[in-house]
Amino acid sequence: MKSIVTGGAGFIGSHLVERLLDAGDDVVVLDDFSTGRRANLDAVADRAALRVIEGSILDRRLVDEVVNGADRVFHLAAAVGVRLIVDRPLDGLRTNIHGTENVLDACVRSGARLLLVSTSEIYGKNTADRLHESSDRILGSPLTARWTYAAAKGIDEAFAHAYWNEFGLNVVIARPFNTVGARQTGRYGMVVPNLVGQALRGEPLTVFGDGKQTRCFSSVHDVVPAMTALIESPECVGAAFNLGGKREISILELAQLAIDTTGSSSSIVLVPYEEAYGAGFEDMRRRVPDNSAAAAAVGFDPITPLEAVVAEVADDLRRRSHVAEPVAL
Ligand SMILES: NC(=O)c1ccc[n+]([C@@H]2O[C@H](COP(=O)([O-])OP(=O)(O)OC[C@H]3O[C@@H](n4cnc5c(N)ncnc54)[C@H](O)[C@@H]3O)[C@@H](O)[C@H]2O)c1
């Protein structure tokens, strides 16, 4: 089986690549290394079945070449992270809309099956208990940069669905909710590596707003197997699936968990959103998934406890700080 992983040098992508290689696939990674790193693939760098191509999903001809002859494509390449999206919304829009359209087009031409990785961000400010795949999207103004990520990913899903309807594209959509684990970087605003890094350095942990906003974090080790199962399930074609964690936790509690797990003596400070991301920044108060569709379709069961996930991130940051590479520690 020949599998393509766009964004395969990123956090989730690199875990997926390892799993595909272990299953005996020939794997081609297409990544521009904007937020991903070659070092993320160190554990599999010597595998003959792995080919890594440096290039952008915005390069239509390259995407066509790479996808041609593939059995399946896992599309993860994207501009990701609140910091990146707020600072460079135009790059994000281009990558996340035009780049994805190139991948969809190439899959139609080649006949490859496609897993499109979307995001729980598409639900925006909907705080329903719980968010079902058909729940309404409640987004702020398109002029607020923060919402351009959700807007672009929503358009990706609509494109994918239309390609399925009109061209019979064999596509399934995954919507991860705050996936966490080793190799995630805090550089672009990811909260768990940021808080754990601050705890390890003995710095105050910066929690935005009142810290009472809640999320359901999930382990990359639970999410990646669900992705490979979804692309293999013919009955999932044309549909979207939430992939989230079970436990709802406030960011304040998460900060305390980071301190407890690392044995840090750090304190926690509350920082107004505007100070971190500029005036007019908006966040969602809570985001809780209904995972029942993925559970029924592919047996998705996010069993890894958050304590184990935070400990894994701490171990990873400690290990990386001891090797000669820049790391947010
Ligand atoms: N981590 C999460 O909590 C989370 C949650 C929801 C959705 N997602 C989605 O999962 C996917 C992977 O995210 P991640 O958390 O691993 O982030 P990541 O930044 O580690 O991975 C993204 C990868 O895409 C690459 N990339 C970016 N622009 C590219 C381009 N133009 N051409 C080729 N490669 C490009 C980056 O270099 C990086 O390797 C993304 O599509 C993201 O939207 C992640």
JSON list of N, CA, C and O in Angstrom, two decimals, residues 145-178:
[
{"chain": "A", "resi": 145, "resn": "ALA", "atom": "N", "xyz": [-8.88, 37.88, 12.80]},
{"chain": "A", "resi": 145, "resn": "ALA", "atom": "CA", "xyz": [-7.93, 36.90, 12.23]},
{"chain": "A", "resi": 145, "resn": "ALA", "atom": "C", "xyz": [-8.08, 35.51, 12.84]},
{"chain": "A", "resi": 145, "resn": "ALA", "atom": "O", "xyz": [-7.96, 34.50, 12.17]},
{"chain": "A", "resi": 146, "resn": "ARG", "atom": "N", "xyz": [-8.37, 35.46, 14.15]},
{"chain": "A", "resi": 146, "resn": "ARG", "atom": "CA", "xyz": [-8.48, 34.19, 14.84]},
{"chain": "A", "resi": 146, "resn": "ARG", "atom": "C", "xyz": [-9.44, 33.21, 14.17]},
{"chain": "A", "resi": 146, "resn": "ARG", "atom": "O", "xyz": [-9.27, 32.01, 14.19]},
{"chain": "A", "resi": 147, "resn": "TRP", "atom": "N", "xyz": [-10.52, 33.76, 13.55]},
{"chain": "A", "resi": 147, "resn": "TRP", "atom": "CA", "xyz": [-11.55, 32.90, 12.96]},
{"chain": "A", "resi": 147, "resn": "TRP", "atom": "C", "xyz": [-11.21, 32.45, 11.55]},
{"chain": "A", "resi": 147, "resn": "TRP", "atom": "O", "xyz": [-11.95, 31.66, 10.95]},
{"chain": "A", "resi": 148, "resn": "THR", "atom": "N", "xyz": [-10.11, 32.96, 10.99]},
{"chain": "A", "resi": 148, "resn": "THR", "atom": "CA", "xyz": [-9.80, 32.58, 9.60]},
{"chain": "A", "resi": 148, "resn": "THR", "atom": "C", "xyz": [-9.41, 31.11, 9.50]},
{"chain": "A", "resi": 148, "resn": "THR", "atom": "O", "xyz": [-9.62, 30.48, 8.47]},
{"chain": "A", "resi": 149, "resn": "TYR", "atom": "N", "xyz": [-8.85, 30.56, 10.57]},
{"chain": "A", "resi": 149, "resn": "TYR", "atom": "CA", "xyz": [-8.48, 29.13, 10.58]},
{"chain": "A", "resi": 149, "resn": "TYR", "atom": "C", "xyz": [-9.75, 28.27, 10.48]},
{"chain": "A", "resi": 149, "resn": "TYR", "atom": "O", "xyz": [-9.86, 27.37, 9.64]},
{"chain": "A", "resi": 150, "resn": "ALA", "atom": "N", "xyz": [-10.73, 28.60, 11.36]},
{"chain": "A", "resi": 150, "resn": "ALA", "atom": "CA", "xyz": [-11.99, 27.85, 11.35]},
{"chain": "A", "resi": 150, "resn": "ALA", "atom": "C", "xyz": [-12.72, 28.04, 10.02]},
{"chain": "A", "resi": 150, "resn": "ALA", "atom": "O", "xyz": [-13.31, 27.10, 9.48]},
{"chain": "A", "resi": 151, "resn": "ALA", "atom": "N", "xyz": [-12.66, 29.27, 9.49]},
{"chain": "A", "resi": 151, "resn": "ALA", "atom": "CA", "xyz": [-13.34, 29.55, 8.23]},
{"chain": "A", "resi": 151, "resn": "ALA", "atom": "C", "xyz": [-12.71, 28.72, 7.11]},
{"chain": "A", "resi": 151, "resn": "ALA", "atom": "O", "xyz": [-13.41, 28.07, 6.32]},
{"chain": "A", "resi": 152, "resn": "ALA", "atom": "N", "xyz": [-11.38, 28.69, 7.05]},
{"chain": "A", "resi": 152, "resn": "ALA", "atom": "CA", "xyz": [-10.69, 27.96, 5.98]},
{"chain": "A", "resi": 152, "resn": "ALA", "atom": "C", "xyz": [-10.94, 26.46, 6.09]},
{"chain": "A", "resi": 152, "resn": "ALA", "atom": "O", "xyz": [-11.21, 25.78, 5.09]},
{"chain": "A", "resi": 153, "resn": "LYS", "atom": "N", "xyz": [-10.85, 25.92, 7.32]},
{"chain": "A", "resi": 153, "resn": "LYS", "atom": "CA", "xyz": [-11.07, 24.48, 7.49]},
{"chain": "A", "resi": 153, "resn": "LYS", "atom": "C", "xyz": [-12.52, 24.11, 7.16]},
{"chain": "A", "resi": 153, "resn": "LYS", "atom": "O", "xyz": [-12.78, 23.03, 6.64]},
{"chain": "A", "resi": 154, "resn": "GLY", "atom": "N", "xyz": [-13.46, 25.02, 7.46]},
{"chain": "A", "resi": 154, "resn": "GLY", "atom": "CA", "xyz": [-14.85, 24.78, 7.10]},
{"chain": "A", "resi": 154, "resn": "GLY", "atom": "C", "xyz": [-15.02, 24.72, 5.58]},
{"chain": "A", "resi": 154, "resn": "GLY", "atom": "O", "xyz": [-15.74, 23.87, 5.05]},
{"chain": "A", "resi": 155, "resn": "ILE", "atom": "N", "xyz": [-14.33, 25.62, 4.90]},
{"chain": "A", "resi": 155, "resn": "ILE", "atom": "CA", "xyz": [-14.39, 25.61, 3.43]},
{"chain": "A", "resi": 155, "resn": "ILE", "atom": "C", "xyz": [-13.76, 24.31, 2.90]},
{"chain": "A", "resi": 155, "resn": "ILE", "atom": "O", "xyz": [-14.28, 23.70, 1.96]},
{"chain": "A", "resi": 156, "resn": "ASP", "atom": "N", "xyz": [-12.67, 23.87, 3.51]},
{"chain": "A", "resi": 156, "resn": "ASP", "atom": "CA", "xyz": [-12.05, 22.59, 3.11]},
{"chain": "A", "resi": 156, "resn": "ASP", "atom": "C", "xyz": [-13.06, 21.45, 3.18]},
{"chain": "A", "resi": 156, "resn": "ASP", "atom": "O", "xyz": [-13.16, 20.62, 2.27]},
{"chain": "A", "resi": 157, "resn": "GLU", "atom": "N", "xyz": [-13.80, 21.41, 4.29]},
{"chain": "A", "resi": 157, "resn": "GLU", "atom": "CA", "xyz": [-14.78, 20.33, 4.45]},
{"chain": "A", "resi": 157, "resn": "GLU", "atom": "C", "xyz": [-15.87, 20.43, 3.38]},
{"chain": "A", "resi": 157, "resn": "GLU", "atom": "O", "xyz": [-16.29, 19.42, 2.82]},
{"chain": "A", "resi": 158, "resn": "ALA", "atom": "N", "xyz": [-16.31, 21.66, 3.14]},
{"chain": "A", "resi": 158, "resn": "ALA", "atom": "CA", "xyz": [-17.37, 21.84, 2.13]},
{"chain": "A", "resi": 158, "resn": "ALA", "atom": "C", "xyz": [-16.86, 21.43, 0.75]},
{"chain": "A", "resi": 158, "resn": "ALA", "atom": "O", "xyz": [-17.56, 20.78, -0.02]},
{"chain": "A", "resi": 159, "resn": "PHE", "atom": "N", "xyz": [-15.60, 21.81, 0.44]},
{"chain": "A", "resi": 159, "resn": "PHE", "atom": "CA", "xyz": [-14.97, 21.39, -0.83]},
{"chain": "A", "resi": 159, "resn": "PHE", "atom": "C", "xyz": [-14.94, 19.86, -0.92]},
{"chain": "A", "resi": 159, "resn": "PHE", "atom": "O", "xyz": [-15.32, 19.27, -1.92]},
{"chain": "A", "resi": 160, "resn": "ALA", "atom": "N", "xyz": [-14.46, 19.23, 0.16]},
{"chain": "A", "resi": 160, "resn": "ALA", "atom": "CA", "xyz": [-14.31, 17.77, 0.15]},
{"chain": "A", "resi": 160, "resn": "ALA", "atom": "C", "xyz": [-15.66, 17.10, -0.07]},
{"chain": "A", "resi": 160, "resn": "ALA", "atom": "O", "xyz": [-15.78, 16.16, -0.87]},
{"chain": "A", "resi": 161, "resn": "HIS", "atom": "N", "xyz": [-16.67, 17.62, 0.61]},
{"chain": "A", "resi": 161, "resn": "HIS", "atom": "CA", "xyz": [-18.00, 17.03, 0.49]},
{"chain": "A", "resi": 161, "resn": "HIS", "atom": "C", "xyz": [-18.53, 17.19, -0.94]},
{"chain": "A", "resi": 161, "resn": "HIS", "atom": "O", "xyz": [-19.13, 16.27, -1.50]},
{"chain": "A", "resi": 162, "resn": "ALA", "atom": "N", "xyz": [-18.28, 18.36, -1.52]},
{"chain": "A", "resi": 162, "resn": "ALA", "atom": "CA", "xyz": [-18.74, 18.60, -2.90]},
{"chain": "A", "resi": 162, "resn": "ALA", "atom": "C", "xyz": [-17.97, 17.72, -3.89]},
{"chain": "A", "resi": 162, "resn": "ALA", "atom": "O", "xyz": [-18.55, 17.21, -4.86]},
{"chain": "A", "resi": 163, "resn": "TYR", "atom": "N", "xyz": [-16.68, 17.51, -3.67]},
{"chain": "A", "resi": 163, "resn": "TYR", "atom": "CA", "xyz": [-15.90, 16.62, -4.55]},
{"chain": "A", "resi": 163, "resn": "TYR", "atom": "C", "xyz": [-16.42, 15.19, -4.45]},
{"chain": "A", "resi": 163, "resn": "TYR", "atom": "O", "xyz": [-16.43, 14.45, -5.43]},
{"chain": "A", "resi": 164, "resn": "TRP", "atom": "N", "xyz": [-16.84, 14.79, -3.25]},
{"chain": "A", "resi": 164, "resn": "TRP", "atom": "CA", "xyz": [-17.41, 13.46, -3.07]},
{"chain": "A", "resi": 164, "resn": "TRP", "atom": "C", "xyz": [-18.73, 13.35, -3.85]},
{"chain": "A", "resi": 164, "resn": "TRP", "atom": "O", "xyz": [-18.96, 12.41, -4.60]},
{"chain": "A", "resi": 165, "resn": "ASN", "atom": "N", "xyz": [-19.59, 14.40, -3.67]},
{"chain": "A", "resi": 165, "resn": "ASN", "atom": "CA", "xyz": [-20.89, 14.41, -4.34]},
{"chain": "A", "resi": 165, "resn": "ASN", "atom": "C", "xyz": [-20.78, 14.44, -5.85]},
{"chain": "A", "resi": 165, "resn": "ASN", "atom": "O", "xyz": [-21.46, 13.71, -6.55]},
{"chain": "A", "resi": 166, "resn": "GLU", "atom": "N", "xyz": [-19.90, 15.32, -6.34]},
{"chain": "A", "resi": 166, "resn": "GLU", "atom": "CA", "xyz": [-19.90, 15.57, -7.78]},
{"chain": "A", "resi": 166, "resn": "GLU", "atom": "C", "xyz": [-18.92, 14.72, -8.56]},
{"chain": "A", "resi": 166, "resn": "GLU", "atom": "O", "xyz": [-19.13, 14.44, -9.73]},
{"chain": "A", "resi": 167, "resn": "PHE", "atom": "N", "xyz": [-17.81, 14.31, -7.91]},
{"chain": "A", "resi": 167, "resn": "PHE", "atom": "CA", "xyz": [-16.80, 13.51, -8.63]},
{"chain": "A", "resi": 167, "resn": "PHE", "atom": "C", "xyz": [-16.61, 12.13, -8.02]},
{"chain": "A", "resi": 167, "resn": "PHE", "atom": "O", "xyz": [-15.73, 11.38, -8.45]},
{"chain": "A", "resi": 168, "resn": "GLY", "atom": "N", "xyz": [-17.38, 11.81, -6.98]},
{"chain": "A", "resi": 168, "resn": "GLY", "atom": "CA", "xyz": [-17.23, 10.49, -6.35]},
{"chain": "A", "resi": 168, "resn": "GLY", "atom": "C", "xyz": [-15.91, 10.33, -5.61]},
{"chain": "A", "resi": 168, "resn": "GLY", "atom": "O", "xyz": [-15.44, 9.20, -5.40]},
{"chain": "A", "resi": 169, "resn": "LEU", "atom": "N", "xyz": [-15.30, 11.46, -5.18]},
{"chain": "A", "resi": 169, "resn": "LEU", "atom": "CA", "xyz": [-14.04, 11.35, -4.44]},
{"chain": "A", "resi": 169, "resn": "LEU", "atom": "C", "xyz": [-14.26, 10.54, -3.16]},
{"chain": "A", "resi": 169, "resn": "LEU", "atom": "O", "xyz": [-15.19, 10.78, -2.40]},
{"chain": "A", "resi": 170, "resn": "ASN", "atom": "N", "xyz": [-13.35, 9.59, -2.93]},
{"chain": "A", "resi": 170, "resn": "ASN", "atom": "CA", "xyz": [-13.44, 8.71, -1.76]},
{"chain": "A", "resi": 170, "resn": "ASN", "atom": "C", "xyz": [-12.77, 9.42, -0.58]},
{"chain": "A", "resi": 170, "resn": "ASN", "atom": "O", "xyz": [-11.60, 9.23, -0.31]},
{"chain": "A", "resi": 171, "resn": "VAL", "atom": "N", "xyz": [-13.54, 10.28, 0.10]},
{"chain": "A", "resi": 171, "resn": "VAL", "atom": "CA", "xyz": [-12.94, 11.12, 1.15]},
{"chain": "A", "resi": 171, "resn": "VAL", "atom": "C", "xyz": [-13.70, 10.97, 2.47]},
{"chain": "A", "resi": 171, "resn": "VAL", "atom": "O", "xyz": [-14.93, 10.86, 2.50]},
{"chain": "A", "resi": 172, "resn": "VAL", "atom": "N", "xyz": [-12.95, 10.96, 3.57]},
{"chain": "A", "resi": 172, "resn": "VAL", "atom": "CA", "xyz": [-13.54, 10.99, 4.90]},
{"chain": "A", "resi": 172, "resn": "VAL", "atom": "C", "xyz": [-12.85, 12.12, 5.68]},
{"chain": "A", "resi": 172, "resn": "VAL", "atom": "O", "xyz": [-11.67, 12.40, 5.46]},
{"chain": "A", "resi": 173, "resn": "ILE", "atom": "N", "xyz": [-13.62, 12.76, 6.55]},
{"chain": "A", "resi": 173, "resn": "ILE", "atom": "CA", "xyz": [-13.12, 13.94, 7.27]},
{"chain": "A", "resi": 173, "resn": "ILE", "atom": "C", "xyz": [-12.96, 13.63, 8.76]},
{"chain": "A", "resi": 173, "resn": "ILE", "atom": "O", "xyz": [-13.89, 13.09, 9.37]},
{"chain": "A", "resi": 174, "resn": "ALA", "atom": "N", "xyz": [-11.80, 13.97, 9.33]},
{"chain": "A", "resi": 174, "resn": "ALA", "atom": "CA", "xyz": [-11.59, 13.83, 10.77]},
{"chain": "A", "resi": 174, "resn": "ALA", "atom": "C", "xyz": [-11.55, 15.21, 11.40]},
{"chain": "A", "resi": 174, "resn": "ALA", "atom": "O", "xyz": [-10.96, 16.14, 10.84]},
{"chain": "A", "resi": 175, "resn": "ARG", "atom": "N", "xyz": [-12.18, 15.36, 12.56]},
{"chain": "A", "resi": 175, "resn": "ARG", "atom": "CA", "xyz": [-12.15, 16.63, 13.29]},
{"chain": "A", "resi": 175, "resn": "ARG", "atom": "C", "xyz": [-11.51, 16.40, 14.66]},
{"chain": "A", "resi": 175, "resn": "ARG", "atom": "O", "xyz": [-12.22, 16.17, 15.65]},
{"chain": "A", "resi": 176, "resn": "PRO", "atom": "N", "xyz": [-10.18, 16.47, 14.76]},
{"chain": "A", "resi": 176, "resn": "PRO", "atom": "CA", "xyz": [-9.54, 16.31, 16.07]},
{"chain": "A", "resi": 176, "resn": "PRO", "atom": "C", "xyz": [-9.85, 17.50, 16.98]},
{"chain": "A", "resi": 176, "resn": "PRO", "atom": "O", "xyz": [-10.01, 18.62, 16.53]},
{"chain": "A", "resi": 177, "resn": "PHE", "atom": "N", "xyz": [-9.93, 17.19, 18.30]},
{"chain": "A", "resi": 177, "resn": "PHE", "atom": "CA", "xyz": [-10.13, 18.21, 19.34]},
{"chain": "A", "resi": 177, "resn": "PHE", "atom": "C", "xyz": [-8.85, 18.26, 20.17]},
{"chain": "A", "resi": 177, "resn": "PHE", "atom": "O", "xyz": [-8.60, 17.36, 20.96]},
{"chain": "A", "resi": 178, "resn": "ASN", "atom": "N", "xyz": [-8.04, 19.28, 20.07]},
{"chain": "A", "resi": 178, "resn": "ASN", "atom": "CA", "xyz": [-6.86, 19.46, 20.93]},
{"chain": "A", "resi": 178, "resn": "ASN", "atom": "C", "xyz": [-6.09, 18.16, 21.17]},
{"chain": "A", "resi": 178, "resn": "ASN", "atom": "O", "xyz": [-6.12, 17.59, 22.26]}
]
